[in-house]
mmCIF file of C-alpha atoms in Angstrom:
data_model
loop_
_atom_site.group_PDB
_atom_site.id
_atom_site.type_symbol
_atom_site.label_atom_id
_atom_site.label_comp_id
_atom_site.label_asym_id
_atom_site.label_seq_id
_atom_site.Cartn_x
_atom_site.Cartn_y
_atom_site.Cartn_z
ATOM 1 C CA UNK G 88 -8.058 2.821 4.215
ATOM 2 C CA UNK G 89 -11.074 1.369 4.932
ATOM 3 C CA UNK G 90 -11.600 3.338 8.124
ATOM 4 C CA UNK G 91 -8.023 2.184 9.793
ATOM 5 C CA UNK G 92 -5.829 4.760 11.441
ATOM 6 C CA UNK G 93 -2.255 4.829 9.975
ATOM 7 C CA UNK G 94 -0.739 2.924 12.697
ATOM 8 C CA UNK G 95 -3.311 0.263 12.804
ATOM 9 C CA UNK G 96 -2.805 -0.300 9.071
ATOM 10 C CA UNK G 97 0.808 -0.463 9.428
ATOM 11 C CA UNK G 98 0.635 -2.927 12.129
ATOM 12 C CA UNK G 99 -1.758 -4.993 10.370
ATOM 13 C CA UNK G 100 0.567 -4.699 6.947
ATOM 14 C CA UNK G 101 3.327 -6.173 9.095
ATOM 15 C CA UNK G 102 1.475 -9.332 9.758
ATOM 16 C CA UNK G 103 1.383 -10.077 6.047
ATOM 17 C CA UNK G 104 5.101 -8.701 5.094
ATOM 18 C CA UNK G 105 7.229 -5.841 5.985
ATOM 19 C CA UNK G 106 5.865 -2.151 5.490
ATOM 20 C CA UNK G 107 8.191 0.328 7.043
ATOM 21 C CA UNK G 108 6.497 3.522 8.422
ATOM 22 C CA UNK G 109 9.192 6.029 7.084
ATOM 23 C CA UNK G 110 8.662 4.380 3.778
ATOM 24 C CA UNK G 111 4.995 4.844 3.863
ATOM 25 C CA UNK G 112 5.350 8.266 4.671
ATOM 26 C CA UNK G 113 7.895 8.726 1.909
ATOM 27 C CA UNK G 114 5.557 7.488 -0.629
ATOM 28 C CA UNK G 115 2.599 9.458 0.635
ATOM 29 C CA UNK G 116 5.015 12.658 -0.166
ATOM 30 C CA UNK G 117 5.905 11.616 -3.662
ATOM 31 C CA UNK G 118 9.714 10.649 -2.288
ATOM 32 C CA UNK G 119 9.354 7.187 -3.083
ATOM 33 C CA UNK G 120 7.685 4.460 -4.798
ATOM 34 C CA UNK G 121 6.351 0.899 -3.281
ATOM 35 C CA UNK G 122 8.159 -2.108 -4.407
ATOM 36 C CA UNK G 123 6.339 -5.220 -5.605
ATOM 37 C CA UNK G 124 6.547 -6.867 -2.122
ATOM 38 C CA UNK G 125 5.112 -3.860 -0.395
ATOM 39 C CA UNK G 126 2.338 -3.461 -2.828
ATOM 40 C CA UNK G 127 1.156 -7.383 -2.351
ATOM 41 C CA UNK G 128 1.414 -6.539 1.395
ATOM 42 C CA UNK G 129 -0.862 -3.848 0.999
ATOM 43 C CA UNK G 130 -3.385 -5.602 -1.067
ATOM 44 C CA UNK G 131 -3.661 -8.462 1.456
ATOM 45 C CA UNK G 132 -3.972 -5.921 4.492
ATOM 46 C CA UNK G 133 -6.876 -4.128 2.692
ATOM 47 C CA UNK G 134 -7.974 -7.115 1.274
ATOM 48 C CA UNK G 135 -8.256 -5.862 -2.423
ATOM 49 C CA UNK G 136 -9.323 -8.056 -5.553
ATOM 50 C CA UNK G 137 -6.617 -8.162 -7.944
ATOM 51 C CA UNK G 138 -8.136 -5.655 -10.214
ATOM 52 C CA UNK G 139 -8.660 -3.380 -6.964
ATOM 53 C CA UNK G 140 -4.858 -3.474 -6.739
ATOM 54 C CA UNK G 141 -3.860 -2.928 -10.518
ATOM 55 C CA UNK G 142 -6.419 0.006 -10.394
ATOM 56 C CA UNK G 143 -4.691 1.766 -7.520
ATOM 57 C CA UNK G 144 -1.187 1.095 -8.233
ATOM 58 C CA UNK G 145 -0.900 0.441 -12.081
ATOM 59 C CA UNK G 146 -3.336 2.796 -13.682
ATOM 60 C CA UNK G 147 -1.843 4.414 -16.408
ATOM 61 C CA UNK G 148 -1.961 8.159 -16.935
ATOM 62 C CA UNK G 149 -3.604 9.580 -19.888
ATOM 63 C CA UNK G 150 -2.166 13.085 -20.992
#
């Protein structure tokens, strides 16, 4: 996360939108997925380009 600690990231993310700590950890454990608004919040927080956002969140799995 570009050198940020998780708590710093979540605090900064909530300046751009809403990102719940418990939801963040559920996604990391594979129990949930980010919704559209959370993806946009994360993208703004990390200053991701549109291409970076698409590569990270919408990359198609090839089998």
